[in-house]
Amino acid sequence: MPLVTRRTLAGVASAALVAGLLTTSIATPASAAAALSDVIPAPVTVQPAAGVTYTLPSGASVYTAPGSSAAAAVGTYLAALLRRSTGYAVPVADAPAGTPTSGISLLLTGADASVGAEGYQLDVTAATVVIRAQTAAGLFHGVQTLRQLLPAQVEAATVQSVAWTVAGGRIIDYPRYAYRGAMLDTARHFFPVATVKAYLDQLALYKINYLHLHLSDDQGWRIVVDSWSRLATYGGSTQVGGGAGGYYTKAQYSDIVAYAASRQITIVPEIDMPGHTNAALASYAELNCNGVAPALYTGTDVGFSTLCTSKAVTYTFVQNVLSELAALTPGPYLHIGGDEASATTPAQYSTFMNQVQPMVTNLGKSVMGWHQITGANASAGRVMQFWGTGTTDAAVVSAAAAGAKVVMSPANKAYLDMKYNTSTPLGLSWAGYIEVQTAYEWNPGAYLANLPAASVLGVEAPMWSETLTTLDNIEFMAFPRLPALAELGWSPWSTHNWTAFKTRLGAQGPRWTIMGIDFYRSTQVPWATGGTTTRYEAENATISQGVAEANHAGYSGTGFVNYDNATGSYVQWSITAAAAGPATLKLRFANGTMTNRPMNILVNGVVVASGLAFAGTGNWDTWQTRDIAVTLNAGANTVRATATTANGGPNVDYLER
């Protein structure tokens, strides 16, 4: 039975179609513990203990530093992860005095002095696992390493029959850079809170510690500002290609901030200005120099919009927006954009930025902006985000010499929305194609000529959303490149080795499959193999009152089945089971209407699920999976999904076992 807990690969060209079946590898119970050196990002030092392993017993506890609620929170996080896949109780308690003798201990004393504010020391003996750090962030990062050392099945949402064994030895680890970020563009397409939280969970596994949220652009404004309420209600009412758009209430934004903090991730909010502002200009006519509000915009062009830099109301507007956002944001940075301001003259741009930057610092925050903000005066603690495709930029080097720091996001290396190759169904290619090796093979500390390594604050992997609408889309573009960029941000350059990295990266595949991460199976990576899950494409099944089509994006295989609007229309698959018994089938579907399209599920002619709901998914290229519990016979079986109303069934992509 497959161990996928949410959903599986969508539209991955590198998988094999054979006789209507798409087969992908999924981990089976491991017979040997992962090596300490298998972790991503690569640790600073690894000292294996030959012949030593620790196996988590059913009575194990998690012990945390006494008196530390922050350490206890990390312990609770770890215990919750372990409980669902092991079935063990895993109580969390204060660590007893003295040297740990059993279970897993998370302690804030005794770590090697080199670990600093975010690092950790991990010791594994036959009797116990001990993670030591100076802060809760360090403990959390140590937990992510332990998580990768455990069998991949630890990610499963149901109890697995696995020996929970960890290799013995010691890891001492700490980050190369203080800033290790990812960016999610919620303006071109809006992503709900649940999607942002899911991405945060994935970022945490690879020790990312900043999530930059692009909250405004020409196509949409995504955060409530009480003093300018139409920004969200009108400016947030659409997105690229049309559609409802959306926005975060202040409570929702605060929820994201708190959830991120529980994963040791800091939110960096961005309000792009003075360009990329059509959503604001459409919401308030007075922000335009001619006093006329333009129409809302759903295209993808850039550089045509600007706030009116000569109007006093513009600066009142900016002050209000930044003040309200700063009050919601405990992190140190407010990102003010500043890129592609083609509709603003250099003089207007510098005038504007020279008034706006002090607003940020007066709010107790540091200015962050795209590297074009070098066109304005310096401000204390300013951070420039370099996104160019070249390796020289005199203005950035000059600003760094004056004290600014640089976050490296070269578009031809770090932009996660760039296509992998010419056949990638999502993304753009204006900065080039970025395969995994391209994303990995560059040195942030030596990329820009004449920029001192000490001026580099870190690395960020932006994800622009012109073509992305779902979590599946985000995952497909992020994985496997995000872990490559995470390693550039965390690991010392001395560990950098593509040959070793691609092997470690390939070993992550079964973990992602179990987590339901929809990743791109790059042919550059030797993906780990194990057991298999079998996918039965709907377009190759028996179809009654329906048709195979390929006119909506995101499907697997060669297409999907569009049911006729008729009661009794169905798709029927023939599947084989090695042995009789219970099984979980996954049916992938899309329903672009607001109307439920229920179906009966029949196994070998017997109804096993009556009127099973297939509610709207938002649009016809937004795919979801539905788990169906069945009992199969040994050998051949038939599974039929039959529409029970005159609306017919949803579009069906595949059945997977």
XYZ file of C-alpha atoms in Angstrom:
657
model
C 0.000 0.000 0.000
C 1.450 3.426 -0.825
C 2.547 5.611 2.047
C 1.619 8.913 0.397
C -0.187 11.026 2.970
C -1.553 13.902 0.890
C -1.115 13.635 -2.857
C 1.448 12.464 -5.378
C 3.268 13.704 -8.451
C 1.287 15.686 -11.006
C 2.407 16.000 -14.581
C 5.967 14.785 -14.048
C 7.346 14.086 -17.490
C 10.213 11.919 -16.274
C 7.984 9.129 -14.903
C 7.233 6.198 -17.209
C 3.877 5.498 -18.835
C 3.477 1.833 -19.558
C 0.157 0.306 -20.656
C -1.791 3.007 -18.898
C 0.135 2.718 -15.641
C 2.447 5.350 -14.182
C 4.812 3.798 -11.658
C 6.789 5.848 -9.161
C 9.132 4.799 -6.395
C 8.135 4.989 -2.751
C 10.253 4.037 0.220
C 9.799 0.688 1.884
C 10.893 -0.042 5.452
C 14.610 0.622 5.656
C 16.990 -2.126 6.696
C 19.842 0.230 7.578
C 19.960 3.638 9.235
C 20.792 6.671 7.121
C 24.390 7.830 7.499
C 24.937 11.009 9.505
C 26.435 12.559 6.371
C 23.254 12.000 4.318
C 21.611 15.160 5.684
C 20.642 18.219 3.613
C 21.997 20.839 4.209
C 25.378 19.153 4.755
C 26.494 19.500 8.408
C 29.707 21.282 9.372
C 31.281 18.241 11.025
C 30.196 14.606 11.230
C 31.816 11.987 13.460
C 30.196 8.564 12.906
C 30.375 5.946 15.654
C 31.037 2.669 13.872
C 28.647 -0.106 14.791
C 26.477 2.118 17.017
C 22.786 2.746 16.381
C 19.872 4.015 18.423
C 16.411 2.524 17.937
C 13.473 4.459 19.312
C 11.615 2.208 21.772
C 7.850 2.247 22.181
C 8.191 3.760 25.647
C 10.494 6.605 24.630
C 9.994 10.131 25.959
C 11.147 13.508 24.733
C 12.923 15.437 27.482
C 13.361 19.213 27.257
C 15.418 21.823 29.079
C 13.717 22.485 32.429
C 12.102 25.886 32.760
C 12.257 26.688 29.035
C 8.877 27.007 27.346
C 10.678 27.512 24.015
C 12.510 24.203 24.360
C 9.273 22.542 25.453
C 7.583 23.853 22.278
C 10.276 22.221 20.140
C 9.839 19.007 22.109
C 6.086 19.090 21.549
C 6.664 19.580 17.816
C 9.004 16.582 17.683
C 6.695 14.384 19.738
C 3.732 15.170 17.479
C 5.770 14.192 14.436
C 6.815 10.910 16.025
C 3.406 9.960 17.413
C 1.550 9.868 14.120
C 3.975 7.527 12.332
C 5.245 5.394 15.223
C 2.004 5.044 17.165
C 4.000 5.567 20.361
C 2.772 7.808 23.177
C 5.994 9.888 23.216
C 5.320 11.993 26.326
C 7.184 15.295 26.719
C 8.715 16.078 30.116
C 11.391 18.189 31.743
C 14.820 16.611 31.445
C 16.037 15.101 34.703
C 19.275 16.335 36.218
C 22.493 14.724 35.089
C 23.543 13.020 31.879
C 20.646 11.766 29.707
C 20.315 7.985 29.755
C 17.266 7.304 27.565
C 14.849 8.790 25.068
C 15.472 12.001 23.142
C 16.732 15.048 25.048
C 16.610 18.666 23.864
C 18.929 20.687 26.085
C 20.074 24.300 26.211
C 23.384 23.516 27.927
C 26.573 21.748 26.989
C 26.685 22.435 23.245
C 29.991 23.036 21.537
C 30.772 26.765 21.660
C 30.948 26.977 17.870
C 27.219 26.348 17.338
C 26.204 29.966 17.961
C 22.626 31.194 17.892
C 21.210 28.739 15.337
C 23.485 25.723 15.464
C 23.301 22.502 17.460
C 25.212 19.470 18.619
C 23.603 16.075 18.017
C 24.885 13.000 19.864
C 23.504 9.531 19.155
C 24.441 6.573 21.334
C 22.884 3.150 21.685
C 20.840 4.427 24.632
C 19.823 7.950 23.768
C 19.688 10.876 21.348
C 20.750 14.246 22.745
C 20.434 17.569 20.919
C 22.193 20.493 22.580
C 22.010 24.130 21.516
C 22.192 27.647 22.862
C 18.699 28.592 21.655
C 15.367 27.043 20.750
C 16.192 27.777 17.095
C 19.261 25.586 17.401
C 17.229 22.794 18.977
C 14.669 23.053 16.191
C 17.356 22.786 13.517
C 18.799 19.783 15.306
C 15.353 18.194 15.247
C 15.210 18.664 11.471
C 18.511 16.792 11.181
C 17.203 14.001 13.419
C 14.067 13.881 11.280
C 16.173 13.224 8.163
C 18.223 10.560 9.959
C 15.081 8.624 10.860
C 13.491 6.427 8.169
C 11.463 8.386 5.604
C 8.298 6.766 6.954
C 8.501 9.110 9.945
C 6.724 11.595 7.650
C 3.683 9.337 7.244
C 0.341 10.390 8.699
C -0.499 6.842 9.745
C 1.305 4.274 11.885
C 4.110 2.464 10.059
C 5.759 -0.848 10.865
C 9.392 0.283 10.773
C 12.446 -0.002 13.004
C 12.998 3.637 13.987
C 16.781 3.451 13.899
C 19.309 6.308 13.815
C 23.031 5.943 13.098
C 25.349 6.638 16.027
C 27.859 9.446 16.271
C 28.108 13.210 16.665
C 27.170 16.150 14.455
C 28.259 19.712 15.188
C 26.489 22.098 12.875
C 25.768 25.787 12.356
C 24.833 28.019 9.411
C 27.139 29.769 6.981
C 24.711 32.681 6.602
C 22.299 34.352 9.013
C 19.716 34.881 6.258
C 18.446 31.776 4.465
C 15.252 32.687 2.752
C 12.491 31.802 0.348
C 9.981 34.170 -1.226
C 6.377 33.499 -2.187
C 4.557 35.866 -4.529
C 0.980 36.058 -3.287
C 0.154 39.065 -5.492
C 0.152 37.599 -9.016
C -1.888 34.689 -7.684
C -3.291 34.613 -4.172
C -2.520 31.632 -1.936
C -4.673 30.880 1.119
C -3.274 30.609 4.633
C -3.221 26.806 4.519
C -0.976 26.864 1.452
C 1.458 29.283 3.082
C 1.594 27.114 6.213
C 2.238 23.983 4.157
C 5.134 25.735 2.412
C 6.488 26.878 5.777
C 6.510 23.271 6.983
C 8.499 22.245 3.923
C 10.952 25.138 4.280
C 11.614 24.221 7.913
C 12.879 20.762 6.984
C 15.833 22.398 5.212
C 16.573 25.024 7.872
C 15.220 28.018 5.929
C 14.720 30.839 8.444
C 13.034 33.644 6.463
C 9.903 33.652 4.308
C 9.537 36.809 2.245
C 5.883 37.404 1.326
C 5.331 39.569 -1.758
C 2.047 41.143 -0.677
C 1.357 43.740 -3.362
C 1.820 44.207 -7.069
C -0.031 45.421 -10.139
C -2.355 42.407 -10.064
C -3.397 42.392 -6.432
C -3.091 43.794 -2.908
C -3.086 40.999 -0.337
C -3.104 42.515 3.176
C -5.739 44.521 4.995
C -4.793 48.118 5.779
C -7.492 49.603 7.980
C -6.764 53.211 7.028
C -6.987 52.373 3.310
C -9.552 49.578 3.309
C -10.198 49.434 -0.465
C -6.645 48.197 -1.002
C -7.745 44.722 0.064
C -11.442 44.706 -0.773
C -11.026 46.183 -4.271
C -7.300 45.988 -5.029
C -7.254 42.383 -3.837
C -10.289 41.304 -5.842
C -8.480 39.804 -8.829
C -5.238 38.191 -9.994
C -3.349 37.159 -13.127
C -5.796 35.829 -15.672
C -8.794 37.036 -13.684
C -10.404 35.183 -10.856
C -11.409 36.156 -7.355
C -7.957 36.967 -5.982
C -8.074 37.369 -2.223
C -6.320 38.941 0.730
C -5.195 38.228 4.278
C -7.028 39.789 7.166
C -4.800 41.097 9.919
C -5.724 38.085 12.018
C -4.758 35.728 9.189
C -1.456 37.495 8.618
C -0.712 37.320 12.339
C -1.575 33.621 12.255
C 0.973 33.106 9.464
C 3.588 35.075 11.420
C 2.987 32.977 14.540
C 3.004 29.693 12.638
C 6.251 30.674 10.958
C 7.777 31.560 14.330
C 6.867 28.099 15.629
C 9.030 26.773 12.768
C 11.828 29.262 13.594
C 11.035 31.223 10.423
C 10.702 35.012 10.316
C 8.231 36.656 7.938
C 9.527 39.493 5.749
C 6.555 41.389 4.276
C 6.995 43.260 1.008
C 4.966 46.208 -0.250
C 6.478 46.981 -3.641
C 6.870 50.687 -4.466
C 6.884 53.097 -6.236
C 6.293 50.762 -9.202
C 4.283 47.544 -9.299
C 1.438 49.502 -7.718
C -1.521 49.279 -10.113
C -3.698 47.504 -7.528
C -3.232 50.452 -5.154
C -3.679 53.032 -7.912
C -6.910 51.347 -9.011
C -8.183 51.396 -5.435
C -7.529 55.099 -4.788
C -7.610 57.701 -7.553
C -5.752 60.269 -5.434
C -2.570 58.184 -5.581
C -2.377 58.868 -9.327
C -0.803 62.078 -10.620
C -3.810 62.677 -12.907
C -6.329 61.828 -10.192
C -7.857 59.057 -12.312
C -7.881 55.470 -11.086
C -6.823 52.921 -13.709
C -8.660 49.647 -14.181
C -7.645 46.578 -12.233
C -4.947 44.625 -14.049
C -4.794 40.880 -14.692
C -1.872 40.683 -17.135
C 1.816 40.055 -16.564
C 3.571 43.119 -17.998
C 5.790 45.136 -15.664
C 7.129 48.651 -15.352
C 4.044 50.662 -16.317
C 2.734 51.811 -12.926
C 3.956 54.272 -10.310
C 2.738 56.075 -7.245
C 2.671 59.836 -7.753
C 5.941 60.839 -6.107
C 5.084 64.572 -6.088
C 1.867 64.307 -4.045
C 1.842 64.626 -0.259
C -0.993 62.103 -0.038
C 1.349 59.460 -1.455
C 3.632 59.744 1.554
C 0.686 59.729 3.959
C -0.436 56.541 2.245
C 2.996 54.907 2.494
C 3.389 55.926 6.143
C -0.011 54.460 7.022
C 0.648 51.212 5.191
C 4.105 50.690 6.665
C 2.953 51.607 10.181
C 0.124 49.099 10.161
C 2.328 46.397 8.643
C 5.169 47.018 11.100
C 2.752 46.660 14.006
C 1.888 43.153 12.772
C 5.446 42.097 11.971
C 7.881 41.229 14.793
C 10.728 40.522 12.368
C 13.484 43.074 11.690
C 12.754 43.865 8.029
C 10.171 45.692 5.941
C 10.761 45.064 2.247
C 9.840 48.094 0.137
C 10.485 46.594 -3.295
C 11.925 49.288 -5.533
C 12.456 47.225 -8.687
C 11.332 47.847 -12.265
C 10.180 51.424 -11.568
C 10.353 52.285 -15.268
C 7.494 54.786 -15.068
C 9.459 56.858 -12.528
C 12.433 59.024 -13.481
C 15.699 58.508 -11.568
C 15.152 61.853 -9.809
C 11.589 60.951 -8.834
C 12.737 57.526 -7.670
C 15.466 58.863 -5.397
C 13.161 61.572 -4.023
C 10.558 58.952 -3.202
C 12.921 56.413 -1.649
C 14.750 59.086 0.339
C 11.443 59.926 2.036
C 10.239 56.354 2.454
C 13.372 54.733 3.896
C 13.361 56.899 7.053
C 9.737 55.872 7.621
C 10.923 52.275 7.887
C 13.802 52.986 10.262
C 11.607 55.263 12.392
C 9.312 52.256 12.866
C 12.224 50.308 14.318
C 12.740 48.185 11.210
C 15.539 47.830 8.701
C 14.967 48.593 5.047
C 15.069 45.682 2.646
C 14.621 46.184 -1.076
C 15.536 44.882 -4.489
C 19.017 45.989 -5.468
C 17.734 48.975 -7.457
C 17.358 50.836 -4.159
C 21.038 51.663 -4.546
C 19.609 54.604 -6.512
C 18.619 56.260 -3.224
C 20.505 57.351 -0.122
C 21.760 54.716 2.290
C 19.832 53.940 5.471
C 21.114 52.265 8.617
C 21.011 48.481 8.385
C 19.805 48.471 4.794
C 19.683 45.128 2.960
C 19.744 44.924 -0.827
C 18.383 41.848 -2.567
C 20.405 41.211 -5.713
C 18.349 39.588 -8.468
C 20.425 40.344 -11.556
C 21.671 37.754 -14.010
C 25.193 39.127 -14.328
C 28.170 38.847 -12.009
C 29.068 42.547 -11.831
C 27.171 45.458 -10.295
C 29.202 48.504 -9.330
C 26.284 50.176 -7.557
C 25.744 47.176 -5.260
C 29.462 46.955 -4.516
C 29.547 50.686 -3.722
C 26.523 50.431 -1.416
C 28.085 47.473 0.356
C 31.259 49.491 0.886
C 29.076 52.063 2.661
C 27.753 49.382 5.026
C 24.791 47.775 3.279
C 24.364 44.011 3.325
C 23.360 41.887 0.334
C 21.007 38.924 0.043
C 21.864 36.952 -3.074
C 18.988 35.939 -5.384
C 20.471 35.928 -8.893
C 17.510 35.207 -11.153
C 19.400 32.749 -13.337
C 20.415 30.682 -10.300
C 17.885 31.182 -7.501
C 14.505 32.009 -9.072
C 12.327 28.974 -8.415
C 9.742 30.060 -10.992
C 12.171 29.559 -13.866
C 11.527 26.440 -15.916
C 13.822 23.451 -15.471
C 13.993 22.961 -19.236
C 11.967 23.569 -22.383
C 9.389 20.908 -21.479
C 8.551 22.217 -17.996
C 4.781 22.862 -18.006
C 4.952 25.711 -15.475
C 7.083 28.771 -14.947
C 8.913 31.318 -17.082
C 12.275 31.316 -18.852
C 13.333 34.964 -19.236
C 16.328 34.380 -16.909
C 17.150 31.023 -18.499
C 16.453 27.421 -17.609
C 17.510 26.341 -14.122
C 18.125 22.639 -13.644
C 19.110 21.383 -10.215
C 22.838 21.494 -10.863
C 22.568 25.107 -12.060
C 20.769 26.037 -8.844
C 23.495 24.341 -6.782
C 26.696 25.210 -8.606
C 27.411 28.790 -7.543
C 28.982 30.409 -4.512
C 26.944 33.228 -2.931
C 30.034 34.605 -1.242
C 31.981 34.963 -4.480
C 29.285 35.498 -7.110
C 29.411 39.281 -7.541
C 32.801 40.563 -8.595
C 34.487 42.818 -6.018
C 31.736 42.273 -3.440
C 33.419 41.251 -0.171
C 32.218 37.928 1.186
C 31.522 39.636 4.518
C 28.923 41.848 2.825
C 26.754 38.851 1.897
C 24.021 38.377 4.493
C 22.634 35.270 2.862
C 20.630 33.666 0.092
C 16.961 33.775 -0.909
C 15.020 31.635 -3.396
C 12.145 33.701 -4.864
C 9.004 32.080 -6.287
C 7.037 34.386 -8.598
C 3.527 33.193 -9.340
C 2.513 34.353 -12.818
C 1.932 30.704 -13.789
C 1.421 29.142 -10.363
C -1.972 28.701 -8.736
C -1.786 25.763 -6.322
C 0.422 24.189 -3.680
C 1.168 21.413 -6.172
C 2.534 24.045 -8.563
C 4.669 25.609 -5.824
C 6.092 22.245 -4.818
C 6.879 21.165 -8.357
C 8.932 24.309 -8.943
C 10.566 24.335 -5.483
C 11.583 20.698 -5.242
C 14.325 19.645 -5.761
C 15.909 23.112 -6.234
C 14.953 24.555 -2.853
C 17.125 22.070 -0.887
C 20.029 22.905 -3.217
C 19.722 26.597 -2.405
C 19.157 25.840 1.279
C 22.493 24.030 1.327
C 24.195 27.077 -0.195
C 22.797 29.149 2.661
C 23.618 26.776 5.514
C 26.603 24.586 4.716
C 30.252 25.686 4.657
C 31.641 26.034 1.147
C 34.202 23.362 2.017
C 31.410 20.747 1.891
C 30.238 21.819 -1.567
C 30.360 18.913 -4.001
C 27.778 18.279 -6.716
C 28.499 14.556 -7.011
C 27.941 13.979 -3.303
C 25.008 16.379 -3.138
C 23.002 14.793 -5.953
C 23.226 11.431 -4.184
C 22.021 12.934 -0.917
C 19.297 14.768 -2.826
C 18.123 11.594 -4.519
C 17.726 9.976 -1.115
C 15.167 12.654 -0.234
C 12.753 11.468 -2.926
C 11.011 8.742 -0.908
C 10.581 11.218 1.968
C 8.919 13.756 -0.325
C 6.683 11.088 -1.797
C 5.467 10.070 1.637
C 4.937 13.751 2.516
C 2.895 14.162 -0.669
C 5.301 16.745 -2.108
C 4.786 17.093 -5.846
C 8.416 17.204 -7.000
C 10.224 17.274 -10.337
C 12.234 14.105 -10.946
C 15.269 15.651 -12.551
C 17.291 13.263 -14.674
C 20.410 14.827 -13.133
C 19.607 13.167 -9.802
C 19.900 9.434 -8.963
C 16.553 9.115 -7.205
C 16.366 6.482 -4.499
C 14.197 3.494 -5.289
C 12.195 1.262 -3.023
C 8.707 -0.132 -3.164
C 6.353 1.090 -5.864
C 2.988 2.698 -6.069
C 0.992 2.080 -9.217
C -0.921 4.809 -10.978
C -3.820 3.911 -13.269
C -4.489 6.743 -15.701
C -8.162 7.507 -16.260
C -7.723 8.148 -19.986
C -6.549 4.539 -20.381
C -9.399 3.022 -18.337
C -12.873 1.927 -19.481
C -14.976 5.056 -20.022
C -18.769 5.166 -20.288
C -20.414 8.488 -21.160
C -17.252 10.519 -20.967
C -14.273 11.550 -23.046
C -10.497 11.738 -22.604
C -9.293 15.332 -22.891
C -6.117 17.375 -22.294
C -7.397 20.958 -22.266
C -6.752 21.754 -18.584
C -3.254 22.045 -17.110
C -1.704 19.936 -14.390
C -2.893 16.461 -15.358
C -0.757 13.339 -15.159
C -0.062 11.106 -18.137
C -1.614 12.112 -21.464
C -4.881 13.603 -20.221
C -7.917 13.098 -18.007
C -11.560 12.029 -18.316
C -14.326 14.591 -18.635
C -17.571 12.911 -17.544
C -20.706 13.572 -19.570
C -23.424 15.467 -17.731
C -25.328 12.262 -17.081
C -26.268 10.056 -14.169
C -24.481 6.747 -14.482
C -21.466 7.983 -16.423
C -18.363 6.250 -15.141
C -14.679 5.394 -15.359
C -13.656 1.830 -14.519
C -10.120 0.668 -13.795
C -8.734 -2.851 -13.647
C -6.177 -3.149 -10.863
C -4.180 -6.012 -9.426
C -3.470 -6.787 -5.779
C -0.744 -9.186 -4.677
C -2.819 -10.236 -1.673
C -6.361 -9.833 -0.428
C -7.007 -7.169 2.189
C -7.669 -3.518 2.924
C -6.126 -0.843 0.715
C -6.257 2.900 0.282
C -6.872 4.173 -3.221
C -6.280 7.753 -4.256
C -8.516 9.315 -6.869
C -7.241 12.599 -8.359
C -9.924 14.972 -9.601
C -10.771 18.546 -10.482
C -14.141 20.276 -10.217
C -14.191 23.833 -11.554
C -17.780 24.441 -10.455
C -19.299 25.301 -7.103
C -21.507 22.187 -7.332
C -20.681 18.929 -5.622
C -20.411 16.086 -8.136
C -20.939 12.966 -5.999
C -20.026 9.484 -7.182
C -20.529 5.922 -6.067
C -17.364 3.851 -5.796
C -17.792 0.188 -6.682
C -15.189 -2.521 -6.158
C -15.827 -5.720 -8.082
C -19.393 -4.572 -8.667
C -20.190 -3.825 -5.009
C -20.773 -0.261 -3.796
C -18.175 0.514 -1.139
C -18.764 4.285 -0.957
C -22.149 5.767 -1.783
C -22.560 9.387 -2.849
C -18.908 10.205 -2.130
C -18.535 13.978 -2.353
C -16.293 15.619 -4.950
C -16.703 19.290 -4.141
C -15.462 22.232 -6.171
C -11.681 22.640 -6.317
C -11.736 26.276 -7.463
C -11.108 25.757 -11.170
C -10.630 22.950 -13.668
C -6.838 22.914 -13.457
C -6.759 22.752 -9.651
C -6.401 19.058 -8.827
C -6.996 17.337 -5.504
C -6.855 13.723 -4.348
C -9.490 11.829 -2.406
C -8.555 8.801 -0.296
C -10.911 5.837 -0.648
C -10.695 2.899 1.769
C -11.495 -0.411 0.060
C -10.944 -4.142 0.406
C -9.378 -5.858 -2.590
C -9.267 -9.482 -3.690
C -5.979 -11.145 -4.480
C -5.365 -10.810 -8.205
C -7.611 -8.831 -10.571
C -10.132 -6.263 -9.330
C -12.349 -3.631 -10.916
C -12.861 -0.189 -9.422
C -15.602 1.997 -10.878
C -16.385 5.672 -10.120
C -19.972 6.354 -11.191
C -21.675 9.749 -11.285
C -24.898 9.842 -9.269
C -26.421 13.110 -10.556
C -27.237 14.642 -13.924
C -24.207 16.924 -13.551
C -21.938 13.938 -14.082
C -18.689 13.410 -12.228
C -15.694 15.674 -11.789
C -12.799 15.522 -14.213
C -10.776 12.474 -13.171
C -7.017 12.232 -13.699
C -6.024 8.874 -12.219
C -6.538 6.215 -9.572
C -3.479 5.292 -7.548
C -2.687 2.387 -5.267
